[in-house]
């Protein structure tokens, strides 16, 4: 009697263990580490924004590791100074936006290429629309808002970036009329996805400004 009751559970447990082992083996056999590699998706993204992917190289540190400023996965650059930032940003889903934020050699946004997206279909995925992405084109570091204005609801004011970035933005605040700062036009029903795109662009512009100040080649 006891064996009849316990045997099915043992068999089921054994099947689960074997299945898990097979999944791990299959994953290890098929996993490809793309760290430090300019993938075909990235080449397609570069071609989409710049017209070509030729001449773009991934920046590396002196020790050969991938150069990755804060919030950035990798940086691609060509001899003309066009710079693309690979960024994985949170939207509605954690890490739901995998992007190339592309800047020209003057530090203005040339465009954004979506490498992968796992946002809500029909809502968050609308951030791929050209009308939404188009609002970022031409945006430069000096047009980033130093802080979000407090709403009538009493929402907390916050500032993007490191302390150095914050101080620099504050120093420039008086020189730029308030109306000239970039204001995100979010997609209705996709606030998190819209904000994720905005954060990614802000991250890229902050990184570019830091690189420019450090004279990174």
Coordinates of C-alpha atoms in Angstrom, one line a residue:
X1 CA 0.0 0.0 0.0
X2 CA 2.7 2.4 1.0
X3 CA 4.8 1.6 -2.1
X4 CA 1.8 2.2 -4.3
X5 CA 1.3 5.7 -2.9
X6 CA 4.9 6.8 -2.9
X7 CA 6.1 5.3 -6.2
X8 CA 4.2 7.7 -8.5
X9 CA 5.7 10.7 -6.6
X10 CA 9.2 9.3 -6.8
X11 CA 8.8 8.7 -10.6
X12 CA 7.5 12.2 -11.1
X13 CA 10.3 13.7 -9.1
X14 CA 12.9 11.7 -11.1
X15 CA 11.3 12.9 -14.4
X16 CA 11.5 16.5 -13.2
X17 CA 15.2 16.2 -12.2
X18 CA 16.1 14.6 -15.5
X19 CA 14.2 17.3 -17.4
X20 CA 16.0 20.1 -15.5
X21 CA 19.4 18.5 -16.2
X22 CA 18.6 18.2 -19.9
X23 CA 17.5 21.8 -20.1
X24 CA 20.8 23.0 -18.4
X25 CA 22.8 20.8 -20.8
X26 CA 20.9 22.2 -23.8
X27 CA 21.4 25.8 -22.6
X28 CA 25.1 25.4 -22.1
X29 CA 25.4 23.8 -25.5
X30 CA 23.6 26.5 -27.4
X31 CA 24.4 29.6 -25.4
X32 CA 26.5 32.2 -27.2
X33 CA 28.2 34.9 -25.2
X34 CA 27.9 38.1 -27.3
X35 CA 29.7 40.3 -24.8
X36 CA 32.1 42.5 -26.7
X37 CA 30.8 41.3 -30.1
X38 CA 29.2 43.6 -32.7
X39 CA 26.2 41.4 -33.5
X40 CA 24.3 41.3 -36.8
X41 CA 21.4 43.0 -35.0
X42 CA 23.7 45.8 -34.0
X43 CA 25.1 46.1 -37.5
X44 CA 21.5 46.3 -38.9
X45 CA 20.8 49.0 -36.3
X46 CA 23.8 51.1 -37.3
X47 CA 22.8 50.7 -41.0
X48 CA 19.3 51.8 -40.2
X49 CA 20.4 55.0 -38.6
X50 CA 23.6 55.9 -40.3
X51 CA 23.1 54.2 -43.6
X52 CA 26.0 51.8 -43.1
X53 CA 27.7 49.7 -40.4
X54 CA 31.1 49.8 -42.0
X55 CA 33.9 51.4 -39.9
X56 CA 32.2 51.1 -36.6
X57 CA 34.2 49.5 -33.8
X58 CA 33.3 48.7 -30.2
X59 CA 35.3 50.8 -27.8
X60 CA 37.5 48.8 -25.4
X61 CA 39.4 49.7 -22.2
X62 CA 43.2 49.4 -22.1
X63 CA 42.9 45.9 -20.6
X64 CA 40.7 44.7 -23.5
X65 CA 37.4 44.7 -21.6
X66 CA 34.4 46.4 -23.1
X67 CA 34.2 50.2 -22.4
X68 CA 30.8 50.6 -20.7
X69 CA 29.9 54.0 -19.1
X70 CA 27.3 54.0 -16.4
X71 CA 24.0 52.5 -17.7
X72 CA 25.6 51.6 -21.0
X73 CA 26.3 48.1 -22.3
X74 CA 28.7 49.0 -25.0
X75 CA 29.8 51.9 -27.2
X76 CA 30.3 51.8 -31.0
X77 CA 32.1 54.6 -32.8
X78 CA 33.5 55.3 -36.3
X79 CA 36.4 57.5 -37.4
X80 CA 34.0 60.4 -38.1
X81 CA 32.9 60.5 -34.4
X82 CA 29.4 59.1 -34.8
X83 CA 28.7 57.2 -31.6
X84 CA 26.1 54.6 -30.9
X85 CA 25.3 53.5 -27.3
X86 CA 23.9 50.0 -26.7
X87 CA 21.6 50.3 -23.7
X88 CA 19.2 47.9 -22.0
X89 CA 16.6 49.9 -20.2
X90 CA 13.6 49.0 -18.1
X91 CA 10.2 49.8 -19.5
X92 CA 7.1 48.1 -18.2
X93 CA 9.2 45.0 -18.2
X94 CA 12.5 44.8 -16.5
X95 CA 15.1 45.1 -19.3
X96 CA 12.3 45.3 -21.8
X97 CA 14.1 47.7 -24.1
X98 CA 17.3 46.8 -25.9
X99 CA 18.4 49.8 -27.9
X100 CA 21.0 51.5 -29.9
X101 CA 20.9 55.2 -29.2
X102 CA 22.8 56.8 -32.0
X103 CA 24.5 60.3 -31.9
X104 CA 26.2 62.2 -34.6
X105 CA 29.6 63.8 -34.3
X106 CA 28.1 66.9 -32.7
X107 CA 26.5 64.9 -29.9
X108 CA 22.9 65.2 -31.3
X109 CA 20.6 62.2 -31.4
X110 CA 20.5 60.8 -35.0
X111 CA 18.0 58.1 -34.2
X112 CA 17.2 55.1 -32.1
X113 CA 17.2 51.5 -33.3
X114 CA 15.3 48.8 -31.4
X115 CA 17.4 45.7 -31.1
X116 CA 14.8 43.8 -29.0
X117 CA 11.6 44.7 -27.1
X118 CA 9.5 42.8 -24.7
X119 CA 7.0 45.4 -23.8
X120 CA 3.2 45.0 -23.8
X121 CA 2.0 44.3 -27.4
X122 CA -0.1 47.2 -28.7
X123 CA 0.8 49.5 -25.9
X124 CA 4.5 49.5 -24.9
X125 CA 5.5 48.3 -28.3
X126 CA 4.3 51.6 -29.7
X127 CA 7.6 53.2 -28.6
X128 CA 8.9 51.7 -31.8
X129 CA 6.7 54.0 -33.9
X130 CA 8.6 56.6 -35.9
X131 CA 6.4 59.4 -34.6
X132 CA 7.4 58.6 -31.0
X133 CA 11.1 58.0 -31.7
X134 CA 11.2 61.1 -33.9
X135 CA 10.8 63.5 -31.0
X136 CA 14.3 62.6 -29.8
X137 CA 16.0 63.4 -33.1
X138 CA 18.4 66.3 -32.8
X139 CA 18.3 66.3 -29.0
X140 CA 21.5 67.3 -27.3
X141 CA 22.9 67.2 -23.8
X142 CA 22.3 70.8 -23.1
X143 CA 18.6 70.5 -23.8
X144 CA 18.1 67.8 -21.0
X145 CA 16.0 69.1 -18.2
X146 CA 18.1 69.6 -15.0
X147 CA 15.1 68.4 -13.0
X148 CA 11.5 67.4 -13.5
X149 CA 9.1 70.2 -12.4
X150 CA 6.9 69.5 -9.4
X151 CA 3.4 68.7 -10.4
X152 CA 0.3 70.0 -8.6
X153 CA 0.0 66.5 -7.2
X154 CA 3.1 67.1 -5.2
X155 CA 5.3 64.6 -7.0
X156 CA 8.8 64.4 -5.9
X157 CA 11.4 66.4 -7.9
X158 CA 14.4 64.3 -9.0
X159 CA 17.5 64.8 -11.2
X160 CA 19.1 62.4 -13.6
X161 CA 22.7 61.4 -13.6
X162 CA 25.7 61.5 -11.4
X163 CA 26.6 64.4 -9.0
X164 CA 29.0 65.8 -11.7
X165 CA 26.2 65.7 -14.3
X166 CA 23.7 67.3 -11.9
X167 CA 26.1 70.1 -11.0
X168 CA 26.8 70.7 -14.7
X169 CA 23.1 70.8 -15.6
X170 CA 22.4 73.2 -12.7
X171 CA 25.2 75.5 -13.9
X172 CA 23.6 75.6 -17.3
X173 CA 20.0 76.0 -16.2
X174 CA 20.0 79.8 -16.1
X175 CA 21.5 80.0 -19.6
X176 CA 18.7 78.1 -21.3
X177 CA 15.1 79.3 -21.2
X178 CA 12.8 76.9 -19.5
X179 CA 10.7 76.4 -22.6
X180 CA 13.8 75.2 -24.5
X181 CA 14.2 72.0 -22.4
X182 CA 13.1 68.7 -23.9
X183 CA 9.7 67.5 -22.8
X184 CA 8.7 63.9 -23.4
X185 CA 5.5 63.3 -25.2
X186 CA 4.6 59.9 -23.7
X187 CA 2.4 57.4 -25.3
X188 CA -1.0 57.1 -23.6
X189 CA -1.2 53.8 -21.7
X190 CA 2.5 53.2 -22.1
X191 CA 4.0 55.6 -19.5
X192 CA 6.7 53.1 -18.3
X193 CA 7.8 52.2 -21.8
X194 CA 7.9 55.8 -22.8
X195 CA 9.9 56.8 -19.8
X196 CA 12.3 53.9 -20.4
X197 CA 13.1 55.2 -23.9
X198 CA 13.5 58.7 -22.4
X199 CA 15.9 57.4 -19.7
X200 CA 17.9 55.5 -22.3
X201 CA 18.4 58.6 -24.4
X202 CA 19.3 60.6 -21.3
X203 CA 21.9 57.9 -20.4
X204 CA 23.4 58.1 -23.8
X205 CA 23.7 61.9 -23.8
X206 CA 25.2 61.9 -20.3
X207 CA 27.7 59.2 -21.4
X208 CA 28.6 61.1 -24.5
X209 CA 29.1 64.3 -22.5
X210 CA 31.3 62.5 -20.0
X211 CA 33.4 60.9 -22.8
X212 CA 33.8 64.3 -24.6
X213 CA 35.0 65.9 -21.4
X214 CA 37.4 63.0 -20.8
X215 CA 38.5 63.1 -24.5
X216 CA 37.8 59.4 -24.9
X217 CA 38.8 58.0 -28.3

